[in-house]
PDB file of C-alpha atoms in Angstrom:
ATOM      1  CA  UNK A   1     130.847  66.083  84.690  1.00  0.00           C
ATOM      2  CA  UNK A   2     127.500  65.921  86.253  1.00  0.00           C
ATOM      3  CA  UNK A   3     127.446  70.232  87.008  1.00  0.00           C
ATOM      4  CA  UNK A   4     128.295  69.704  82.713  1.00  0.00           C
ATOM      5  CA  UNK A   5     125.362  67.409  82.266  1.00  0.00           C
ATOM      6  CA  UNK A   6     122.887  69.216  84.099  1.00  0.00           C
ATOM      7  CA  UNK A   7     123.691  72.964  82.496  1.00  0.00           C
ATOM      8  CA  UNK A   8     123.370  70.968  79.360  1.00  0.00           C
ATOM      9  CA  UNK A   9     119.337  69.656  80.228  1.00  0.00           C
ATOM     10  CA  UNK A  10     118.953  73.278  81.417  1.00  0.00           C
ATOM     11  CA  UNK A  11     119.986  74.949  77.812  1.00  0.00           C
ATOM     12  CA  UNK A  12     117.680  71.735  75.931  1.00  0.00           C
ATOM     13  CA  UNK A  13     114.802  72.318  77.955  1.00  0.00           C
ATOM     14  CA  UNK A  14     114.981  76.155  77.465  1.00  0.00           C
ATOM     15  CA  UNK A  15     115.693  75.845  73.832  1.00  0.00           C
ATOM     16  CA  UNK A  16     113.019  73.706  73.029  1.00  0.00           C
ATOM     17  CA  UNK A  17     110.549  75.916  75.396  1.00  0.00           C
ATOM     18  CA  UNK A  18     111.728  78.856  72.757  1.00  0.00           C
ATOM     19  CA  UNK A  19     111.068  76.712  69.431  1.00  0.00           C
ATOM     20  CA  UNK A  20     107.759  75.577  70.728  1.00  0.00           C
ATOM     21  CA  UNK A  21     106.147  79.584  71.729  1.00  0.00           C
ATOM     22  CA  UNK A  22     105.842  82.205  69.605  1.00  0.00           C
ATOM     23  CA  UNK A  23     107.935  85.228  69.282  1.00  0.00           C
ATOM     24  CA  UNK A  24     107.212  88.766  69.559  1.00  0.00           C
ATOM     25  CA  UNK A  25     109.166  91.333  68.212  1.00  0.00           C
ATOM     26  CA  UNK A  26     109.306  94.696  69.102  1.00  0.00           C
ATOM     27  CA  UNK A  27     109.626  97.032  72.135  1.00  0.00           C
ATOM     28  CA  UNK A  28     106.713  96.684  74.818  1.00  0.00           C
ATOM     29  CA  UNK A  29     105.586  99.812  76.249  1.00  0.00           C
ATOM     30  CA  UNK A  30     102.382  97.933  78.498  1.00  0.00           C
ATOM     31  CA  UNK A  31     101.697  94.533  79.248  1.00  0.00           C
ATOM     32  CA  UNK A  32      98.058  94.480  78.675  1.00  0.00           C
ATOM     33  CA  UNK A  33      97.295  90.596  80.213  1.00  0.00           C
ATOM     34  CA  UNK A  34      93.513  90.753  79.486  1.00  0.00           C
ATOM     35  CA  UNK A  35      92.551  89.115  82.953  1.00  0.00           C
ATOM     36  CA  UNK A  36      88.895  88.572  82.373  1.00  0.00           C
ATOM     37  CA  UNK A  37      86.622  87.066  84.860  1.00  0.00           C
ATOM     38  CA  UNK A  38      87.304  83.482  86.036  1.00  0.00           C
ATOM     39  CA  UNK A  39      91.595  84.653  85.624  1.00  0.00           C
ATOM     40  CA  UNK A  40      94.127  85.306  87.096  1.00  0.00           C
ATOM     41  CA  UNK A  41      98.551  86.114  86.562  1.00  0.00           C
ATOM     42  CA  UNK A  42     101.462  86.009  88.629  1.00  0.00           C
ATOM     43  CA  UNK A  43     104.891  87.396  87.545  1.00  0.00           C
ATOM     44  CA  UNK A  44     108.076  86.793  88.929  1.00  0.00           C
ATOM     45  CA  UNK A  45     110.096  89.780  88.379  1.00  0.00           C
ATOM     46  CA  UNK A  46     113.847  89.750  87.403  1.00  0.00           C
ATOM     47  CA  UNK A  47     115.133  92.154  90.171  1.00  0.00           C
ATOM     48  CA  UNK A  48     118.795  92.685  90.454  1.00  0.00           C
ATOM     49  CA  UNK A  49     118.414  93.302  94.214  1.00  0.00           C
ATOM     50  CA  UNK A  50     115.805  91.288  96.580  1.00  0.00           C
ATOM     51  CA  UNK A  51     112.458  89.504  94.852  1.00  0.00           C
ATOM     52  CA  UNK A  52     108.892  90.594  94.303  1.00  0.00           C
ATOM     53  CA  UNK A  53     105.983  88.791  93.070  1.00  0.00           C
ATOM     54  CA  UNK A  54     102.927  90.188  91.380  1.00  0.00           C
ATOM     55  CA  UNK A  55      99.422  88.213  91.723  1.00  0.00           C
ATOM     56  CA  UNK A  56      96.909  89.854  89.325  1.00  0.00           C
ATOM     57  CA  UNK A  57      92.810  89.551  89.353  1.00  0.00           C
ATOM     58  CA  UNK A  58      90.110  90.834  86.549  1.00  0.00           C
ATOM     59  CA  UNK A  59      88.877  94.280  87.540  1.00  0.00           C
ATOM     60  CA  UNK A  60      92.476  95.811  88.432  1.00  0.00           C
ATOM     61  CA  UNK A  61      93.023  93.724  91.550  1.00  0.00           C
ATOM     62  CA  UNK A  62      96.633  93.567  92.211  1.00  0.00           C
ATOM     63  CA  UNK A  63      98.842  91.684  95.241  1.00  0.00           C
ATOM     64  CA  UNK A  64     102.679  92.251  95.912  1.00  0.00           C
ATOM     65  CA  UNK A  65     104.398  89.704  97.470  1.00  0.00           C
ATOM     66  CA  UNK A  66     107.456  91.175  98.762  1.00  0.00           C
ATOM     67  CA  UNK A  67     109.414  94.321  97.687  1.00  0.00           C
ATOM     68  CA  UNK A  68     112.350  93.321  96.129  1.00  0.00           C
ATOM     69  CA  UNK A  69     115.653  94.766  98.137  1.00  0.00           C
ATOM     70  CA  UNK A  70     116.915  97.862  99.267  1.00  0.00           C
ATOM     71  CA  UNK A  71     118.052  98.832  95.912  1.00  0.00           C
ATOM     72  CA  UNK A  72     115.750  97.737  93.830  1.00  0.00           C
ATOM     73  CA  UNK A  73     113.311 100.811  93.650  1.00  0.00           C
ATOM     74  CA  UNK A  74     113.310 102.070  90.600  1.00  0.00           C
ATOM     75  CA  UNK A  75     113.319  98.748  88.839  1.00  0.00           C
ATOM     76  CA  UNK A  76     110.196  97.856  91.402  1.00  0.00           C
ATOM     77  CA  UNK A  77     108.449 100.900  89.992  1.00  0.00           C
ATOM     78  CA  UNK A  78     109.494  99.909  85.999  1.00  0.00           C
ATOM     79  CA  UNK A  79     107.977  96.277  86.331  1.00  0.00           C
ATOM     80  CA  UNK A  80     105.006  97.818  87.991  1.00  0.00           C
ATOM     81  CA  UNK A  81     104.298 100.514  85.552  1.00  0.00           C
ATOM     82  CA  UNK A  82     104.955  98.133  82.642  1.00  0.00           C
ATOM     83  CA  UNK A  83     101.828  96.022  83.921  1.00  0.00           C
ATOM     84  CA  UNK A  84     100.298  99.153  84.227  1.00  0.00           C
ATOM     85  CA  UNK A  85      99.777  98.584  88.291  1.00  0.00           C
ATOM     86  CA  UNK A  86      98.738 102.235  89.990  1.00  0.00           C
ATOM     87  CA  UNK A  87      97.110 100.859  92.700  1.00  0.00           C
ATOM     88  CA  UNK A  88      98.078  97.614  94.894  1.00  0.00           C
ATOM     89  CA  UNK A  89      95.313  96.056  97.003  1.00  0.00           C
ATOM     90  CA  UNK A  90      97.570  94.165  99.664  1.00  0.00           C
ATOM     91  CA  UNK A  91     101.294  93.463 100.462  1.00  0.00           C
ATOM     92  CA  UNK A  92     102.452  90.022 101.279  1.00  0.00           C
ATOM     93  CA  UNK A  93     105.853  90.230 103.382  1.00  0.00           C
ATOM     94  CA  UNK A  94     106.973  86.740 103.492  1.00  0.00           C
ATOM     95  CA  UNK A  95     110.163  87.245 106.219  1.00  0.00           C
ATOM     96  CA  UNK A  96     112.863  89.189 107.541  1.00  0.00           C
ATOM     97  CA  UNK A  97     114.652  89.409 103.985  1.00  0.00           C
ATOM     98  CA  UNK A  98     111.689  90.727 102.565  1.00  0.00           C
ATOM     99  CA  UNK A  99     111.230  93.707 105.085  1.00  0.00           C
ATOM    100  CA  UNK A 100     113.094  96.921 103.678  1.00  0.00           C
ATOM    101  CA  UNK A 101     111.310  99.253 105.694  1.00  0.00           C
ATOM    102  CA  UNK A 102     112.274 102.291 103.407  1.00  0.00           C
ATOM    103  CA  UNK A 103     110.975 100.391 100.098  1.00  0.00           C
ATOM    104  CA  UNK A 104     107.754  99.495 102.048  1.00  0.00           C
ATOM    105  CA  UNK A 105     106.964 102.787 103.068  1.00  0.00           C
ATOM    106  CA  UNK A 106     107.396 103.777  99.396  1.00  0.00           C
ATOM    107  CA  UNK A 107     105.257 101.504  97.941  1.00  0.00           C
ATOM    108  CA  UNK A 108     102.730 101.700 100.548  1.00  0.00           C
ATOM    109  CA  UNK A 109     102.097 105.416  99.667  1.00  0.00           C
ATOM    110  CA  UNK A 110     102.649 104.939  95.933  1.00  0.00           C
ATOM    111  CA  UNK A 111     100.197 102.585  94.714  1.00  0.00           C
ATOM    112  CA  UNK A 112      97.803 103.280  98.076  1.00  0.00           C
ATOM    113  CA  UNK A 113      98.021 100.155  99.594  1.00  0.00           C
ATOM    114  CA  UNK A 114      95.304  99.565 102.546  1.00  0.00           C
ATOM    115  CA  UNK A 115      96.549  95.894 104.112  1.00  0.00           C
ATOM    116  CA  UNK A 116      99.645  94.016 104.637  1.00  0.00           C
ATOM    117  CA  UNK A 117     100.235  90.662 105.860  1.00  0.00           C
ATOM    118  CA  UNK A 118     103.072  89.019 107.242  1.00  0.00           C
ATOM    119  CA  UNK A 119     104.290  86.874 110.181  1.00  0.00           C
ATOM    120  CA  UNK A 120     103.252  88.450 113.640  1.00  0.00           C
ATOM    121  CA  UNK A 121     107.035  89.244 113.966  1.00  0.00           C
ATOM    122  CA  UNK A 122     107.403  91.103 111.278  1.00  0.00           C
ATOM    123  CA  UNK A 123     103.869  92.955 111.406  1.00  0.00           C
ATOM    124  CA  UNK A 124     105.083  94.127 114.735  1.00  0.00           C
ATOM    125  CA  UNK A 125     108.143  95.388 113.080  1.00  0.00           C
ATOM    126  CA  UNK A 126     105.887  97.586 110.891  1.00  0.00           C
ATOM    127  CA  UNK A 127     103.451  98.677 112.962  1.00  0.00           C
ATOM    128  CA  UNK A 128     106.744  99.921 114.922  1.00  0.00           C
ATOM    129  CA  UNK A 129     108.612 101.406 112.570  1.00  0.00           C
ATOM    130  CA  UNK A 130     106.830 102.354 109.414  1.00  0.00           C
ATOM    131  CA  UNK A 131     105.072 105.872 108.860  1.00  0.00           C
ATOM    132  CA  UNK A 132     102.013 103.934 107.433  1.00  0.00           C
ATOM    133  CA  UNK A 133      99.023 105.559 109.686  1.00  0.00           C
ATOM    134  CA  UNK A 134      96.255 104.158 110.522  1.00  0.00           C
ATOM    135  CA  UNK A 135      94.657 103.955 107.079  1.00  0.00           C
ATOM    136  CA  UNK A 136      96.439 101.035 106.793  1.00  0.00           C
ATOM    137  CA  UNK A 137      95.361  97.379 108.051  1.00  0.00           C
ATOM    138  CA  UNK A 138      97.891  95.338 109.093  1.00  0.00           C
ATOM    139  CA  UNK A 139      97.207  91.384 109.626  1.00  0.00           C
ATOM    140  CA  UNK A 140      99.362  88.786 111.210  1.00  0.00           C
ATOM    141  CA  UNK A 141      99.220  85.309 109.240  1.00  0.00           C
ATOM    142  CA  UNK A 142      99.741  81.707 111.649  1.00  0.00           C
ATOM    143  CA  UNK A 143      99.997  78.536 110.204  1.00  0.00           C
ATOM    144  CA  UNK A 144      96.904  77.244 108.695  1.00  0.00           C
ATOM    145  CA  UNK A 145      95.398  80.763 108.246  1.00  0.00           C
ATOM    146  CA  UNK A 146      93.033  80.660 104.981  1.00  0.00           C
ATOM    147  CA  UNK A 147      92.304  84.037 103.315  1.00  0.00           C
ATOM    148  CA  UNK A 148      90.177  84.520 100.130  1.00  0.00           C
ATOM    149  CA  UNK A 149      92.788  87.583  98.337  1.00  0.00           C
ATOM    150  CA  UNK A 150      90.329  87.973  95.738  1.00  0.00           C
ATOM    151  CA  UNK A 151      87.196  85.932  94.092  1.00  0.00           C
ATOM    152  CA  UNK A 152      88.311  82.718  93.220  1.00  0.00           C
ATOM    153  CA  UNK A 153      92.133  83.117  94.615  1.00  0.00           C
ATOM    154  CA  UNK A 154      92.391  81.773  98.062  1.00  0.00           C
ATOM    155  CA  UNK A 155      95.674  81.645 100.412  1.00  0.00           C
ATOM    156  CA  UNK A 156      96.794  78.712 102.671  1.00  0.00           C
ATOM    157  CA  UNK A 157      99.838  79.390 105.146  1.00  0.00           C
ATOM    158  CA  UNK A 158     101.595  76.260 105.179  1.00  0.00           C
ATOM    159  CA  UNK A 159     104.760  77.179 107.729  1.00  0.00           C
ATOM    160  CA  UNK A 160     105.642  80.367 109.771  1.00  0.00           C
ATOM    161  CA  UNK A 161     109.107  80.359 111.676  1.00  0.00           C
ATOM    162  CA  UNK A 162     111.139  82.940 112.669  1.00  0.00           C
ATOM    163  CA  UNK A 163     114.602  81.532 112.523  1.00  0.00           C
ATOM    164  CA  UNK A 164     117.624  81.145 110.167  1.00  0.00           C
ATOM    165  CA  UNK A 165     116.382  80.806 106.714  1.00  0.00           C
ATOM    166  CA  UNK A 166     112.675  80.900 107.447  1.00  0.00           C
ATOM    167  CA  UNK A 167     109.384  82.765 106.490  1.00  0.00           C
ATOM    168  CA  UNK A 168     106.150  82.499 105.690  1.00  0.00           C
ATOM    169  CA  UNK A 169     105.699  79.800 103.207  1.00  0.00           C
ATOM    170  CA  UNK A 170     101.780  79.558 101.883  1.00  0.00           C
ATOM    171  CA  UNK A 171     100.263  77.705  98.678  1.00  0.00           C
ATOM    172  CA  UNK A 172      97.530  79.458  96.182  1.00  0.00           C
ATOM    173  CA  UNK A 173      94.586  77.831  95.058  1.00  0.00           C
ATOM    174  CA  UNK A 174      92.818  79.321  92.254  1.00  0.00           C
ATOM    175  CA  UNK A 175      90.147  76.738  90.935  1.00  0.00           C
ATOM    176  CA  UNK A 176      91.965  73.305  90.281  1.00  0.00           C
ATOM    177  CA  UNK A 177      95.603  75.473  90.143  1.00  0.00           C
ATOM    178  CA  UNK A 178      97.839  75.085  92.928  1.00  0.00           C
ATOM    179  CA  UNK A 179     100.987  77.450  93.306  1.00  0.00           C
ATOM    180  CA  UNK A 180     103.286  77.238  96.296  1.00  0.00           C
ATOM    181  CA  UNK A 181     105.436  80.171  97.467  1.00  0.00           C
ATOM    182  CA  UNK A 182     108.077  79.169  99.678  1.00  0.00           C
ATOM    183  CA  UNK A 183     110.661  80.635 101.555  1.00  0.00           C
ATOM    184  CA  UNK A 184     111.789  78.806 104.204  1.00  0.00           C
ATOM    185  CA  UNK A 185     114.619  76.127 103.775  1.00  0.00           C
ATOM    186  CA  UNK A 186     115.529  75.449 107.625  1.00  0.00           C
ATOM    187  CA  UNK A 187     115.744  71.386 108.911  1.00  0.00           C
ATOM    188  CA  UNK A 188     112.515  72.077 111.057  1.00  0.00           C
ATOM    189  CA  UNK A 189     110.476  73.597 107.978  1.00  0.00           C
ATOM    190  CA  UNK A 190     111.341  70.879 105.551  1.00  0.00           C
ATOM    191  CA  UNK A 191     110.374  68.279 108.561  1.00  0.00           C
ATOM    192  CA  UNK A 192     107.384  70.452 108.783  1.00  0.00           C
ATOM    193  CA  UNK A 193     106.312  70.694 105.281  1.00  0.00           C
ATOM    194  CA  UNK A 194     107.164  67.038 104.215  1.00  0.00           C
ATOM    195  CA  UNK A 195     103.544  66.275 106.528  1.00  0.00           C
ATOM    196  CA  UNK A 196     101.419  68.983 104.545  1.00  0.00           C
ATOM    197  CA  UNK A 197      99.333  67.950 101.677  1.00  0.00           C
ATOM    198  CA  UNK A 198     100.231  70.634  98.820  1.00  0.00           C
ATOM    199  CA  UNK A 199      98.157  69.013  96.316  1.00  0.00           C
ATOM    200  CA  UNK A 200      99.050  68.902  92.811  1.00  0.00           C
ATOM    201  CA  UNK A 201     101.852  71.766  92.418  1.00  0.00           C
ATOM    202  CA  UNK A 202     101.354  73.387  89.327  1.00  0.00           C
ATOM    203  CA  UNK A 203     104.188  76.562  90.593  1.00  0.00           C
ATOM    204  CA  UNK A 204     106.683  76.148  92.894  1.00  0.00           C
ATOM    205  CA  UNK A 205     108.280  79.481  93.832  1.00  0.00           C
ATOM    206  CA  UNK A 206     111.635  78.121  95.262  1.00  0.00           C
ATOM    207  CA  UNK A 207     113.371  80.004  98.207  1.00  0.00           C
ATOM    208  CA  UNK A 208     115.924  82.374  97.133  1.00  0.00           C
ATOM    209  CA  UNK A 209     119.409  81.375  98.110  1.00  0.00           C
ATOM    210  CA  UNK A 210     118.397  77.721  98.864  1.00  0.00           C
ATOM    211  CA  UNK A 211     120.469  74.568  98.325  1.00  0.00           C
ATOM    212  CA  UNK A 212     120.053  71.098  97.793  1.00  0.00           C
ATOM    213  CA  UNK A 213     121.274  70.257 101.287  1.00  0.00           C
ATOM    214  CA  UNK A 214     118.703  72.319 103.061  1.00  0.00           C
ATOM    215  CA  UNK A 215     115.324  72.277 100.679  1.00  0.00           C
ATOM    216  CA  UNK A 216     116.315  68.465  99.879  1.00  0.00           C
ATOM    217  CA  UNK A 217     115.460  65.930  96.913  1.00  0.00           C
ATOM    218  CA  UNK A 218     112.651  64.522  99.296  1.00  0.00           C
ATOM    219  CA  UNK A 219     111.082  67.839  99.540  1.00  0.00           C
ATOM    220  CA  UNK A 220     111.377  68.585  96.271  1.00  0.00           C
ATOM    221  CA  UNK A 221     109.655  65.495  95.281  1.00  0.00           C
ATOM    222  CA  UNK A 222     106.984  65.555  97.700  1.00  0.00           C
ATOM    223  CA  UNK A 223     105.968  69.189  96.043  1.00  0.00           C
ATOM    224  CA  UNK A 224     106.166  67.461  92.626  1.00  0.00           C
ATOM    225  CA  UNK A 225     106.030  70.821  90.426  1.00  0.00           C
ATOM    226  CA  UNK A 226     104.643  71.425  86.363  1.00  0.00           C
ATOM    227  CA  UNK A 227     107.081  74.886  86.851  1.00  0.00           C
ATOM    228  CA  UNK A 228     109.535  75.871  88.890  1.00  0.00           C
ATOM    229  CA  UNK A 229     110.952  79.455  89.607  1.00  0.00           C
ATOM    230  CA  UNK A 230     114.092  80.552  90.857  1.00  0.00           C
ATOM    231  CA  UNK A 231     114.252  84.395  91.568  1.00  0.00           C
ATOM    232  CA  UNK A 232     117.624  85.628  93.088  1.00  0.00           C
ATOM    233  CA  UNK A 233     119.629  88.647  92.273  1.00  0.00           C
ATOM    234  CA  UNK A 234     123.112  89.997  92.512  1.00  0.00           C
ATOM    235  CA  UNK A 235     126.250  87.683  91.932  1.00  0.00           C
ATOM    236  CA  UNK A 236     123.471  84.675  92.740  1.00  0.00           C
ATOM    237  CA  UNK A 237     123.268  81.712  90.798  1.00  0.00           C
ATOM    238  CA  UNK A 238     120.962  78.478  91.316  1.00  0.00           C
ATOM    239  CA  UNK A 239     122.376  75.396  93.130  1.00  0.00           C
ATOM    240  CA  UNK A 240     123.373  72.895  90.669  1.00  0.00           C
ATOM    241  CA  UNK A 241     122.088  70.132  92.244  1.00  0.00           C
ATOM    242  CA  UNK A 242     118.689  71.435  93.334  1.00  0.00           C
ATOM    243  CA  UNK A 243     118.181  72.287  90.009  1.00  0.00           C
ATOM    244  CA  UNK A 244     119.172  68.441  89.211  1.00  0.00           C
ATOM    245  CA  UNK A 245     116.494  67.630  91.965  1.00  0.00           C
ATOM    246  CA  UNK A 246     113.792  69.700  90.401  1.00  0.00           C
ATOM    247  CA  UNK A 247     114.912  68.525  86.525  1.00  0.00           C
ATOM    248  CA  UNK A 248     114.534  64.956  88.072  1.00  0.00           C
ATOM    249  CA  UNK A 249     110.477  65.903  88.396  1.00  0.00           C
ATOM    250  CA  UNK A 250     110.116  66.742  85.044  1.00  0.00           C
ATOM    251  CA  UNK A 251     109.995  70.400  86.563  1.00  0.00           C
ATOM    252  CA  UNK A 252     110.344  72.914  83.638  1.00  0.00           C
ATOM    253  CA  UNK A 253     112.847  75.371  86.020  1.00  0.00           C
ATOM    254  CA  UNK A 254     112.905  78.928  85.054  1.00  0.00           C
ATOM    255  CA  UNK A 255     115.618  81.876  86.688  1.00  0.00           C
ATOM    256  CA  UNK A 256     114.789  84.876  86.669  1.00  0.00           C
ATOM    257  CA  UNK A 257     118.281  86.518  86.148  1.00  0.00           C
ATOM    258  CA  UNK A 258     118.378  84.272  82.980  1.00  0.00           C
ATOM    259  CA  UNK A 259     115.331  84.144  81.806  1.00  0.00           C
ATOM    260  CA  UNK A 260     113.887  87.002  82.840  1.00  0.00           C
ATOM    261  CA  UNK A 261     110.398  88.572  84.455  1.00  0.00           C
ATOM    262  CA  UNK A 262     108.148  85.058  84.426  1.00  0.00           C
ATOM    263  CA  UNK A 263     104.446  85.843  84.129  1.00  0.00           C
ATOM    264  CA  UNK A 264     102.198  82.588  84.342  1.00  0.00           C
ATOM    265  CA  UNK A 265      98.397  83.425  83.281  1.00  0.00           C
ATOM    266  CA  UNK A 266      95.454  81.065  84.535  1.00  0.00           C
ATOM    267  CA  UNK A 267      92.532  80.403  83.079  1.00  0.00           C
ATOM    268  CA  UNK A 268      89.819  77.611  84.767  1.00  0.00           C
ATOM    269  CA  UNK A 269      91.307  75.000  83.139  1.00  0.00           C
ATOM    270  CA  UNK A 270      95.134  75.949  81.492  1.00  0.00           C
ATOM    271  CA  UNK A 271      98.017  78.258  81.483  1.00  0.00           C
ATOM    272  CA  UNK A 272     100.266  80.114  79.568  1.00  0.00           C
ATOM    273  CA  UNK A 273     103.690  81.383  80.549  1.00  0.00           C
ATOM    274  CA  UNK A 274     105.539  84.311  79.185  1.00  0.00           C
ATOM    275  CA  UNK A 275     109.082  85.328  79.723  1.00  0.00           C
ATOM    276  CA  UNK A 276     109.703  89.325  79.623  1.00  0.00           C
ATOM    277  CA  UNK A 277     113.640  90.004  79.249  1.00  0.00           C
ATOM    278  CA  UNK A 278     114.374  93.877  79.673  1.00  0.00           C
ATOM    279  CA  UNK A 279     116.771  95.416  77.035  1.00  0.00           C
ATOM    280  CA  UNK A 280     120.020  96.995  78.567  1.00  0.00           C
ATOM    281  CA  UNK A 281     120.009  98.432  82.366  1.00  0.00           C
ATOM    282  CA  UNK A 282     117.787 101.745  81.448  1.00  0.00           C
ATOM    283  CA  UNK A 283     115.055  99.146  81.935  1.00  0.00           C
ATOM    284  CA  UNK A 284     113.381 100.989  79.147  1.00  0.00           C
ATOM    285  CA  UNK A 285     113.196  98.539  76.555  1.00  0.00           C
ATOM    286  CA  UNK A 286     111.921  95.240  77.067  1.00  0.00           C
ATOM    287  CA  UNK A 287     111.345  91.954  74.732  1.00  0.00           C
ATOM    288  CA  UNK A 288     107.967  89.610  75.312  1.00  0.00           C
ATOM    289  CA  UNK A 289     107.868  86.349  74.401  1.00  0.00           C
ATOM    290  CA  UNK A 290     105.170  83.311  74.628  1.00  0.00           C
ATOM    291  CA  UNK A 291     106.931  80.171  76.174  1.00  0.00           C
ATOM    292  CA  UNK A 292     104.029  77.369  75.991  1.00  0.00           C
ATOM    293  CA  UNK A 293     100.954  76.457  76.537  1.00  0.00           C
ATOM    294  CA  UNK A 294      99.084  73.761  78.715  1.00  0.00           C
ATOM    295  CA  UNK A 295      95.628  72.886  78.244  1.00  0.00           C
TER     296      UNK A 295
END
C-alpha cells in the first residue's frame, strides 16, 4: 500500500509539473539555451548505460561530469551534439563507476578537452592508462578543494573515499544557487556529510543505485532539496522509499529514464527546468518541453 501511495504522489506531482509549463511541439534539431552573461545550465542526460552531466557557461564554456558507461557512446555524442557542444573545457570523473577508460579517451580527443579532475586514485588510473599526452592537465581533487570552473561557477569537494559505493561528492555555487552532486552512499560518507554545511540545496543530484538504507531519511533531510534528480540506466529503477524520503521534503524528484534529459537553467536570481524526452531509440527525434518556473 505505501509503494501504491507513493507512485501515486510521483504521477500528481509530475502531472501537475506538465499542466503548469508550456508545451512545445515539434522535432528539435539544437537546443539553443541562450546562456548570456551572469548564466548558467546543467543537464542530466537520460543515458541507457552509465550517467553524464553537462554544466554550461555564456561564451561556449562547457563541463562534463562523467561519461556515461561503456555503451553509451553514441548516445553521449547525440546529447552533446543536440546542445551543440564541439568543444568541452574540463572532465569531472566523480569515481570508479565513472572511469570507462575507452569512452574517456574518446571524448578527450573529440571535443579537445585540456583538464580532468578526479580523486587522486582515479587520476592515477588515467595518467596510467589513457593515451591522453601531455596536452592534457590532469588535477587530483581532496576534500575541501575550491575551484572557480568558470566566472561565477565555483566547486566545493565535500567527500572523497575510495571504497564501496563512494566518490567524489562536491556542491556548486553559482551566485545564491546551490547544487550538490553526490555519489557516494557508504555509512562513513553519510556520517561524513551529515557535519558539512551544504547551504540551501536548490539540486540534489542523487547517487545512482542508492537506497534508502544507505543515503538515509536524515541525510536526505539535512540536504533539504527544491529538485531532485535521479539518473540511472538499464533495468534500474529508483528506491521507493528514498523517493518517499525526498517527496517528504517537498523535493520535486525527477528520473531520468522517465522523464527524460533534465536541463535546469540559472539566472542570478531564478530557474527554469526543461525536460527533453528523445523519440524512439534512433535518438534522432526528440520532444522539448518547459516544466516550471521559480522566481
Amino acid at each position: 500500500m505505501r509503494i501504491f501511495l507513493i507512485l501515486v504522489v510521483i504521477f500528481l506531482q509530475c502531472t501537475s509539473i506538465a499542466l503548469a509549463g508550456k508545451s512545445f511541439s515539434g522535432n528539435v534539431e539544437k537546443i539553443d539555451l541562450n546562456i548570456r552573461s551572469h548564466e548558467m545550465a546543467i543537464s542530466f542526460f537520460r543515458l541507457s548505460d552509465g550517467e553524464a552531466t553537462l554544466i554550461q557557461g555564456p561564451n561556449n564554456q562547457n563541463i562534463l561530469v562523467n561519461v556515461g558507461g561503456g555503451q553509451s557512446k553514441r548516445e553521449m555524442d547525440r546529447w552533446l551534439s543536440l546542445y551543440d557542444v564541439k568543444k568541452v573545457t574540463m572532465l569531472i570523473l566523480t569515481g570508479a563507476h565513472a572511469l570507462h577508460l575507452e569512452q574517456v579517451n574518446h571524448l578527450v580527443n573529440r571535443y579537445h578537452i585540456k583538464e580532468i579532475a578526479s580523486s587522486q586514485q582515479i587520476t592515477k588510473q588515467i595518467a596510467e592508462n589513457l593515451d591522453v599526452g601531455n596536452q592534457i592537465v590532469i588535477k587530483s581533487w581532496k576534500e575541501e578543494t575550491k575551484t572557480e570552473l568558470f566566472p561565477e561557477l565555483s566547486a566545493v569537494v565535500q567527500y572523497v573515499g575510495s571504497e564501496k559505493n563512494e566518490g567524489l561528492d562536491f556542491t556548486l555555487q553559482f551566485f545564491k544557487h546551490h547544487l550538490f552532486l553526490m555519489s557516494s552512499f557508504s555509512q562513513h560518507a553519510k556520517e561524513k556529510l551529515l557535519t558539512k554545511n551544504l547551504g540551501e540545496i536548490k539540486v540534489f543530484k542523487v547517487p545512482a543505485n542508492a537506497n534508502e538504507d544507505l543515503l538515509s531519511e536524515k541525510l536526505v533531510k539535512h540536504v533539504d532539496s527544491q529538485i531532485s534528480i535521479l539518473t540511472a540506466g538499464g533495468n534500474h529503477h529508483p528506491n521507493p522509499e528514498l523517493i518517499s524520503d525526498l517527496l517528504k521534503t517537498w523535493s520535486e524528484v525527477y528520473f531520468t529514464k522517465t522523464h527524460g534529459t533534465v536541463t535546469i537553467k540559472f539566472t542570478k536570481s531564478h530557474y527554469e527546468v526543461f525536460t527533453i524526452l528523445e523519440d524512439g531509440s534512433d535518438y534522432k527525434n526528440f520532444g522539448l518541453r518547459e516544466c516550471f518556473r521559480i522566481i
